[in-house]
Amino acid sequence: MAANNSELVKEIEELIRKYNKKPEKKIKKREIVELFQEAEIIVPCRANLGDNQVYDEYIEEVTLKPDVVKDGYSTRLLPVFTTYEQIPIDYMGKFSLIRMSASSAYAFMNESEELHGIVINPFTDSNMELRKKRTSPSTTTKSYVKPTPSAFGGDNLRAMIVYNNQRYNVAKSPFTIGRAGTDITIPETYISKVHAIISYKDGRYKVADYGSTNGTKLNGKELKPKVYYELRDGYEIQLSDKDKLIVYVD
């Protein structure tokens, strides 16, 4: 299997190079996609050890979060690699590298609301983007609008929250989330009047639970009331175990 896969990924890499050059346009993208889904590939992931348990030399309950890269239009793509040689050394050292079937990665991309596609070998000349088969109007590249630049401190940071298929630019500090009279309003009884607050502090966006009744989580971790936690691109804010908001920081 290993030898067959090695030959398969070499063929995929060569076809992508030829496709990118397009001297005669004889290579069709569909052919590459069909071959790609037969291969085993490598997916870079970050390991979250926050809730793990250690038994002898084994670690259980480790959560893996795939890396996400963005193109110039804030399109969010899942990076995958055909071989270890395609991965830069400095990039490789930041992630756990998970080998899996390309068809599984492709299915994960299609099922994820936060992803718009896959990019194969993003750092080399054998790179190719594969976009979702179906894209809802709220997630197409053309309608995916960048938030307006923040006025905080005169830098170029900007942030956006996506909730219930709607985009909210975080263009002021504090930015509030709650049941009534807030920047993002969720009119549910389990949401506190002011449930959580996003602030721009020390050159970073940060979130705090505002002493809510049912609590706030960040990437699954319960937040201490009125303690600020840094927000990064792709982080998930969860209110009361029911409502999820995705953070985009450019």
Short mmCIF file of N, CA and C in Angstrom, two decimals, residues 92-225:
data_model
loop_
_atom_site.label_atom_id
_atom_site.label_comp_id
_atom_site.label_asym_id
_atom_site.label_seq_id
_atom_site.Cartn_x
_atom_site.Cartn_y
_atom_site.Cartn_z
N MET A 92 6.37 22.54 9.72
CA MET A 92 6.20 21.19 10.24
C MET A 92 6.32 21.14 11.75
N GLY A 93 7.24 21.94 12.30
CA GLY A 93 7.48 21.89 13.74
C GLY A 93 6.37 22.45 14.59
N LYS A 94 5.38 23.11 13.98
CA LYS A 94 4.30 23.74 14.75
C LYS A 94 3.07 22.84 14.91
N PHE A 95 3.07 21.67 14.24
CA PHE A 95 1.86 20.87 14.18
C PHE A 95 2.13 19.40 14.43
N SER A 96 1.05 18.69 14.80
CA SER A 96 1.04 17.24 14.73
C SER A 96 0.61 16.88 13.31
N LEU A 97 1.31 15.95 12.69
CA LEU A 97 1.04 15.60 11.30
C LEU A 97 0.28 14.28 11.27
N ILE A 98 -0.96 14.34 10.80
CA ILE A 98 -1.85 13.19 10.82
C ILE A 98 -2.00 12.63 9.41
N ARG A 99 -1.71 11.34 9.25
CA ARG A 99 -1.89 10.70 7.94
C ARG A 99 -3.30 10.13 7.87
N MET A 100 -3.99 10.43 6.79
CA MET A 100 -5.36 9.96 6.63
C MET A 100 -5.69 9.87 5.14
N SER A 101 -6.83 9.27 4.83
CA SER A 101 -7.24 9.17 3.43
C SER A 101 -7.67 10.55 2.94
N ALA A 102 -7.34 10.85 1.71
CA ALA A 102 -7.72 12.14 1.13
C ALA A 102 -9.23 12.26 1.03
N SER A 103 -9.92 11.15 0.79
CA SER A 103 -11.37 11.19 0.69
C SER A 103 -12.00 11.62 2.02
N SER A 104 -11.40 11.21 3.15
CA SER A 104 -11.91 11.62 4.46
C SER A 104 -11.68 13.12 4.68
N ALA A 105 -10.51 13.61 4.29
CA ALA A 105 -10.23 15.05 4.41
C ALA A 105 -11.18 15.85 3.52
N TYR A 106 -11.43 15.34 2.33
CA TYR A 106 -12.33 16.01 1.39
C TYR A 106 -13.75 16.06 1.95
N ALA A 107 -14.20 14.95 2.57
CA ALA A 107 -15.53 14.91 3.18
C ALA A 107 -15.62 15.86 4.36
N PHE A 108 -14.54 15.91 5.17
CA PHE A 108 -14.52 16.83 6.32
C PHE A 108 -14.65 18.27 5.85
N MET A 109 -13.93 18.62 4.78
CA MET A 109 -14.00 19.98 4.24
C MET A 109 -15.42 20.31 3.78
N ASN A 110 -16.05 19.37 3.07
CA ASN A 110 -17.40 19.62 2.56
C ASN A 110 -18.43 19.77 3.67
N GLU A 111 -18.22 19.09 4.80
CA GLU A 111 -19.18 19.13 5.90
C GLU A 111 -18.94 20.29 6.85
N SER A 112 -17.77 20.91 6.78
CA SER A 112 -17.44 22.00 7.71
C SER A 112 -18.01 23.33 7.23
N GLU A 113 -18.74 24.02 8.09
CA GLU A 113 -19.29 25.32 7.75
C GLU A 113 -18.21 26.39 7.70
N GLU A 114 -17.07 26.16 8.38
CA GLU A 114 -16.02 27.18 8.47
C GLU A 114 -15.03 27.10 7.31
N LEU A 115 -15.08 26.03 6.52
CA LEU A 115 -14.11 25.85 5.45
C LEU A 115 -14.76 26.06 4.08
N HIS A 116 -13.98 26.64 3.16
CA HIS A 116 -14.45 26.84 1.80
C HIS A 116 -13.81 25.87 0.81
N GLY A 117 -12.75 25.17 1.25
CA GLY A 117 -12.10 24.25 0.34
C GLY A 117 -10.84 23.66 0.93
N ILE A 118 -10.10 22.94 0.09
CA ILE A 118 -8.82 22.32 0.44
C ILE A 118 -7.74 22.95 -0.44
N VAL A 119 -6.54 23.08 0.10
CA VAL A 119 -5.40 23.46 -0.74
C VAL A 119 -4.33 22.37 -0.58
N ILE A 120 -3.95 21.78 -1.70
CA ILE A 120 -2.95 20.72 -1.71
C ILE A 120 -1.57 21.36 -1.84
N ASN A 121 -0.65 20.95 -0.95
CA ASN A 121 0.75 21.42 -1.01
C ASN A 121 0.85 22.94 -1.19
N PRO A 122 0.32 23.72 -0.24
CA PRO A 122 0.21 25.17 -0.44
C PRO A 122 1.53 25.92 -0.61
N PHE A 123 2.65 25.33 -0.19
CA PHE A 123 3.92 26.06 -0.21
C PHE A 123 4.83 25.68 -1.37
N THR A 124 4.32 24.91 -2.33
CA THR A 124 5.19 24.43 -3.41
C THR A 124 4.55 24.68 -4.77
N ASP A 125 5.28 24.30 -5.83
CA ASP A 125 4.74 24.49 -7.18
C ASP A 125 3.73 23.42 -7.56
N SER A 126 3.55 22.42 -6.68
CA SER A 126 2.52 21.40 -6.93
C SER A 126 1.30 21.68 -6.06
N ASN A 127 0.91 22.97 -6.00
CA ASN A 127 -0.24 23.35 -5.17
C ASN A 127 -1.49 23.48 -6.02
N MET A 128 -2.63 23.18 -5.38
CA MET A 128 -3.92 23.29 -6.07
C MET A 128 -5.02 23.48 -5.04
N GLU A 129 -5.96 24.37 -5.35
CA GLU A 129 -7.14 24.58 -4.50
C GLU A 129 -8.31 23.76 -5.03
N LEU A 130 -9.00 23.11 -4.12
CA LEU A 130 -10.23 22.39 -4.45
C LEU A 130 -11.34 22.99 -3.61
N ARG A 131 -12.31 23.64 -4.24
CA ARG A 131 -13.39 24.30 -3.52
C ARG A 131 -14.56 23.35 -3.30
N LYS A 132 -15.44 23.73 -2.40
CA LYS A 132 -16.61 22.91 -2.08
C LYS A 132 -17.48 22.69 -3.31
N LYS A 133 -18.13 21.54 -3.35
CA LYS A 133 -19.05 21.24 -4.45
C LYS A 133 -20.23 22.20 -4.42
N ARG A 134 -20.75 22.40 -3.21
CA ARG A 134 -21.87 23.32 -3.06
C ARG A 134 -21.49 24.36 -2.03
N THR A 135 -21.77 25.60 -2.31
CA THR A 135 -21.47 26.68 -1.38
C THR A 135 -22.71 27.53 -1.20
N SER A 136 -23.15 27.68 0.03
CA SER A 136 -24.33 28.48 0.29
C SER A 136 -24.03 29.94 0.05
N PRO A 137 -25.04 30.78 -0.23
CA PRO A 137 -24.81 32.21 -0.49
C PRO A 137 -24.06 32.91 0.61
N SER A 138 -24.21 32.43 1.85
CA SER A 138 -23.56 33.12 2.97
C SER A 138 -22.08 32.81 3.07
N THR A 139 -21.60 31.78 2.31
CA THR A 139 -20.20 31.41 2.45
C THR A 139 -19.43 31.48 1.14
N THR A 140 -20.01 32.02 0.08
CA THR A 140 -19.26 32.15 -1.16
C THR A 140 -18.18 33.20 -1.02
N THR A 141 -17.14 33.05 -1.83
CA THR A 141 -16.02 33.98 -1.75
C THR A 141 -16.46 35.41 -2.03
N LYS A 142 -17.34 35.59 -3.02
CA LYS A 142 -17.72 36.94 -3.39
C LYS A 142 -18.50 37.64 -2.29
N SER A 143 -19.33 36.88 -1.56
CA SER A 143 -20.15 37.51 -0.53
C SER A 143 -19.48 37.49 0.83
N TYR A 144 -18.28 36.88 0.90
CA TYR A 144 -17.58 36.79 2.18
C TYR A 144 -16.82 38.09 2.40
N VAL A 145 -17.41 38.98 3.19
CA VAL A 145 -16.91 40.36 3.29
C VAL A 145 -15.96 40.50 4.47
N LYS A 146 -14.83 41.09 4.23
CA LYS A 146 -13.90 41.37 5.32
C LYS A 146 -14.48 42.43 6.24
N PRO A 147 -14.22 42.32 7.55
CA PRO A 147 -14.66 43.37 8.45
C PRO A 147 -13.90 44.67 8.20
N THR A 148 -14.49 45.78 8.55
CA THR A 148 -13.83 47.07 8.38
C THR A 148 -12.65 47.19 9.32
N PRO A 149 -11.59 47.92 8.95
CA PRO A 149 -10.41 48.04 9.81
C PRO A 149 -10.77 48.64 11.17
N SER A 150 -10.15 48.09 12.18
CA SER A 150 -10.39 48.59 13.53
C SER A 150 -9.69 49.93 13.74
N ALA A 151 -10.33 50.77 14.53
CA ALA A 151 -9.74 52.08 14.83
C ALA A 151 -8.94 52.05 16.12
N PHE A 152 -8.86 50.88 16.75
CA PHE A 152 -8.20 50.80 18.04
C PHE A 152 -6.69 50.85 17.87
N GLY A 153 -6.06 51.86 18.40
CA GLY A 153 -4.61 51.92 18.43
C GLY A 153 -3.96 52.20 17.08
N GLY A 154 -4.74 52.39 16.02
CA GLY A 154 -4.19 52.75 14.73
C GLY A 154 -3.50 51.62 13.98
N ASP A 155 -3.69 50.34 14.40
CA ASP A 155 -3.05 49.25 13.67
C ASP A 155 -4.02 48.64 12.67
N ASN A 156 -3.61 47.53 12.06
CA ASN A 156 -4.40 46.95 10.99
C ASN A 156 -5.22 45.74 11.40
N LEU A 157 -5.29 45.46 12.69
CA LEU A 157 -6.08 44.31 13.13
C LEU A 157 -7.55 44.55 12.84
N ARG A 158 -8.24 43.48 12.51
CA ARG A 158 -9.67 43.56 12.28
C ARG A 158 -10.27 42.23 12.70
N ALA A 159 -11.53 42.25 13.11
CA ALA A 159 -12.15 41.01 13.57
C ALA A 159 -13.60 40.97 13.13
N MET A 160 -14.11 39.75 13.00
CA MET A 160 -15.48 39.54 12.62
C MET A 160 -16.00 38.32 13.36
N ILE A 161 -17.29 38.35 13.73
CA ILE A 161 -17.96 37.22 14.36
C ILE A 161 -19.00 36.70 13.38
N VAL A 162 -19.03 35.39 13.18
CA VAL A 162 -20.08 34.77 12.38
C VAL A 162 -20.99 33.98 13.32
N TYR A 163 -22.28 34.35 13.30
CA TYR A 163 -23.27 33.66 14.14
C TYR A 163 -24.56 33.50 13.34
N ASN A 164 -25.06 32.29 13.31
CA ASN A 164 -26.33 31.99 12.65
C ASN A 164 -26.32 32.49 11.18
N ASN A 165 -25.19 32.24 10.50
CA ASN A 165 -25.01 32.62 9.09
C ASN A 165 -25.02 34.13 8.86
N GLN A 166 -24.80 34.92 9.90
CA GLN A 166 -24.69 36.37 9.75
C GLN A 166 -23.32 36.82 10.22
N ARG A 167 -22.80 37.87 9.60
CA ARG A 167 -21.48 38.40 9.93
C ARG A 167 -21.62 39.70 10.72
N TYR A 168 -20.83 39.82 11.77
CA TYR A 168 -20.84 41.02 12.62
C TYR A 168 -19.42 41.55 12.72
N ASN A 169 -19.18 42.73 12.21
CA ASN A 169 -17.86 43.35 12.33
C ASN A 169 -17.65 43.84 13.76
N VAL A 170 -16.51 43.48 14.33
CA VAL A 170 -16.16 43.96 15.67
C VAL A 170 -15.43 45.28 15.49
N ALA A 171 -16.20 46.35 15.39
CA ALA A 171 -15.64 47.67 15.04
C ALA A 171 -15.66 48.64 16.21
N LYS A 172 -15.87 48.12 17.43
CA LYS A 172 -15.80 48.99 18.60
C LYS A 172 -15.40 48.16 19.80
N SER A 173 -15.01 48.82 20.86
CA SER A 173 -14.64 48.15 22.10
C SER A 173 -15.23 48.93 23.29
N PRO A 174 -16.01 48.27 24.15
CA PRO A 174 -16.34 46.85 24.13
C PRO A 174 -17.42 46.52 23.11
N PHE A 175 -17.42 45.25 22.70
CA PHE A 175 -18.42 44.72 21.78
C PHE A 175 -19.18 43.66 22.56
N THR A 176 -20.50 43.80 22.66
CA THR A 176 -21.27 42.97 23.59
C THR A 176 -22.11 41.91 22.89
N ILE A 177 -22.32 40.80 23.60
CA ILE A 177 -23.17 39.70 23.14
C ILE A 177 -24.13 39.36 24.27
N GLY A 178 -25.42 39.33 23.98
CA GLY A 178 -26.37 39.04 25.04
C GLY A 178 -27.80 38.92 24.56
N ARG A 179 -28.72 38.97 25.52
CA ARG A 179 -30.14 38.73 25.21
C ARG A 179 -30.85 39.96 24.68
N ALA A 180 -30.41 41.16 25.11
CA ALA A 180 -31.13 42.37 24.69
C ALA A 180 -30.20 43.58 24.74
N GLY A 181 -30.35 44.46 23.74
CA GLY A 181 -29.61 45.71 23.72
C GLY A 181 -28.12 45.56 23.53
N THR A 182 -27.69 44.48 22.86
CA THR A 182 -26.26 44.21 22.67
C THR A 182 -25.92 44.23 21.19
N ASP A 183 -24.62 44.20 20.88
CA ASP A 183 -24.19 44.25 19.48
C ASP A 183 -24.59 42.98 18.72
N ILE A 184 -24.51 41.84 19.37
CA ILE A 184 -25.11 40.62 18.85
C ILE A 184 -26.19 40.21 19.83
N THR A 185 -27.42 40.18 19.37
CA THR A 185 -28.55 39.88 20.25
C THR A 185 -29.08 38.48 19.99
N ILE A 186 -29.16 37.68 21.06
CA ILE A 186 -29.70 36.32 20.98
C ILE A 186 -30.87 36.25 21.97
N PRO A 187 -32.09 36.45 21.53
CA PRO A 187 -33.24 36.58 22.43
C PRO A 187 -33.73 35.24 22.97
N GLU A 188 -32.88 34.59 23.78
CA GLU A 188 -33.23 33.32 24.39
C GLU A 188 -33.11 33.45 25.90
N THR A 189 -33.96 32.73 26.63
CA THR A 189 -33.99 32.85 28.10
C THR A 189 -32.70 32.35 28.75
N TYR A 190 -31.99 31.42 28.10
CA TYR A 190 -30.76 30.89 28.69
C TYR A 190 -29.57 31.81 28.45
N ILE A 191 -29.75 32.86 27.66
CA ILE A 191 -28.70 33.86 27.44
C ILE A 191 -28.90 35.02 28.41
N SER A 192 -27.84 35.43 29.07
CA SER A 192 -27.94 36.56 30.00
C SER A 192 -28.08 37.88 29.24
N LYS A 193 -28.58 38.90 29.90
CA LYS A 193 -28.80 40.19 29.23
C LYS A 193 -27.52 40.68 28.57
N VAL A 194 -26.42 40.68 29.31
CA VAL A 194 -25.09 40.85 28.70
C VAL A 194 -24.32 39.59 29.07
N HIS A 195 -24.14 38.72 28.10
CA HIS A 195 -23.59 37.40 28.37
C HIS A 195 -22.06 37.39 28.27
N ALA A 196 -21.53 38.00 27.21
CA ALA A 196 -20.08 38.03 27.00
C ALA A 196 -19.68 39.35 26.36
N ILE A 197 -18.42 39.71 26.55
CA ILE A 197 -17.90 40.98 26.02
C ILE A 197 -16.59 40.71 25.28
N ILE A 198 -16.46 41.34 24.11
CA ILE A 198 -15.19 41.31 23.38
C ILE A 198 -14.57 42.69 23.47
N SER A 199 -13.32 42.73 23.88
CA SER A 199 -12.61 44.01 24.00
C SER A 199 -11.31 43.96 23.23
N TYR A 200 -10.83 45.13 22.87
CA TYR A 200 -9.54 45.26 22.22
C TYR A 200 -8.57 45.76 23.28
N LYS A 201 -7.65 44.88 23.72
CA LYS A 201 -6.74 45.22 24.80
C LYS A 201 -5.32 44.84 24.41
N ASP A 202 -4.38 45.73 24.66
CA ASP A 202 -2.95 45.44 24.47
C ASP A 202 -2.65 44.90 23.07
N GLY A 203 -3.33 45.47 22.06
CA GLY A 203 -3.07 45.06 20.69
C GLY A 203 -3.68 43.73 20.29
N ARG A 204 -4.62 43.21 21.09
CA ARG A 204 -5.26 41.93 20.80
C ARG A 204 -6.75 42.01 21.10
N TYR A 205 -7.52 41.19 20.38
CA TYR A 205 -8.93 41.02 20.72
C TYR A 205 -9.03 39.97 21.82
N LYS A 206 -9.87 40.27 22.80
CA LYS A 206 -10.04 39.34 23.92
C LYS A 206 -11.52 39.23 24.27
N VAL A 207 -11.89 38.09 24.86
CA VAL A 207 -13.28 37.86 25.23
C VAL A 207 -13.36 37.52 26.72
N ALA A 208 -14.46 37.92 27.33
CA ALA A 208 -14.70 37.60 28.73
C ALA A 208 -16.17 37.25 28.93
N ASP A 209 -16.42 36.27 29.78
CA ASP A 209 -17.78 36.02 30.22
C ASP A 209 -18.15 37.12 31.21
N TYR A 210 -19.34 37.71 31.04
CA TYR A 210 -19.72 38.87 31.86
C TYR A 210 -20.53 38.44 33.09
N GLY A 211 -20.12 37.32 33.70
CA GLY A 211 -20.83 36.82 34.86
C GLY A 211 -22.19 36.24 34.49
N SER A 212 -22.26 35.59 33.33
CA SER A 212 -23.54 35.06 32.84
C SER A 212 -24.02 33.90 33.71
N THR A 213 -25.31 33.64 33.63
CA THR A 213 -25.91 32.57 34.42
C THR A 213 -25.46 31.19 33.95
N ASN A 214 -25.39 31.00 32.64
CA ASN A 214 -25.11 29.67 32.09
C ASN A 214 -23.72 29.51 31.50
N GLY A 215 -22.88 30.54 31.62
CA GLY A 215 -21.47 30.39 31.28
C GLY A 215 -21.13 30.57 29.81
N THR A 216 -19.82 30.71 29.57
CA THR A 216 -19.27 30.89 28.23
C THR A 216 -18.04 29.99 28.09
N LYS A 217 -17.88 29.38 26.91
CA LYS A 217 -16.71 28.55 26.64
C LYS A 217 -15.96 29.11 25.44
N LEU A 218 -14.66 28.90 25.44
CA LEU A 218 -13.81 29.27 24.31
C LEU A 218 -13.09 28.02 23.85
N ASN A 219 -13.40 27.56 22.64
CA ASN A 219 -12.85 26.30 22.13
C ASN A 219 -13.08 25.15 23.11
N GLY A 220 -14.27 25.15 23.73
CA GLY A 220 -14.65 24.07 24.63
C GLY A 220 -14.21 24.23 26.06
N LYS A 221 -13.43 25.28 26.36
CA LYS A 221 -12.94 25.49 27.72
C LYS A 221 -13.77 26.56 28.42
N GLU A 222 -14.25 26.22 29.61
CA GLU A 222 -15.09 27.14 30.37
C GLU A 222 -14.28 28.38 30.79
N LEU A 223 -14.86 29.57 30.58
CA LEU A 223 -14.19 30.82 30.95
C LEU A 223 -14.55 31.22 32.37
N LYS A 224 -13.56 31.73 33.08
CA LYS A 224 -13.84 32.29 34.40
C LYS A 224 -14.54 33.64 34.22
N PRO A 225 -15.55 33.95 35.03
CA PRO A 225 -16.28 35.21 34.87
C PRO A 225 -15.37 36.42 34.95
#
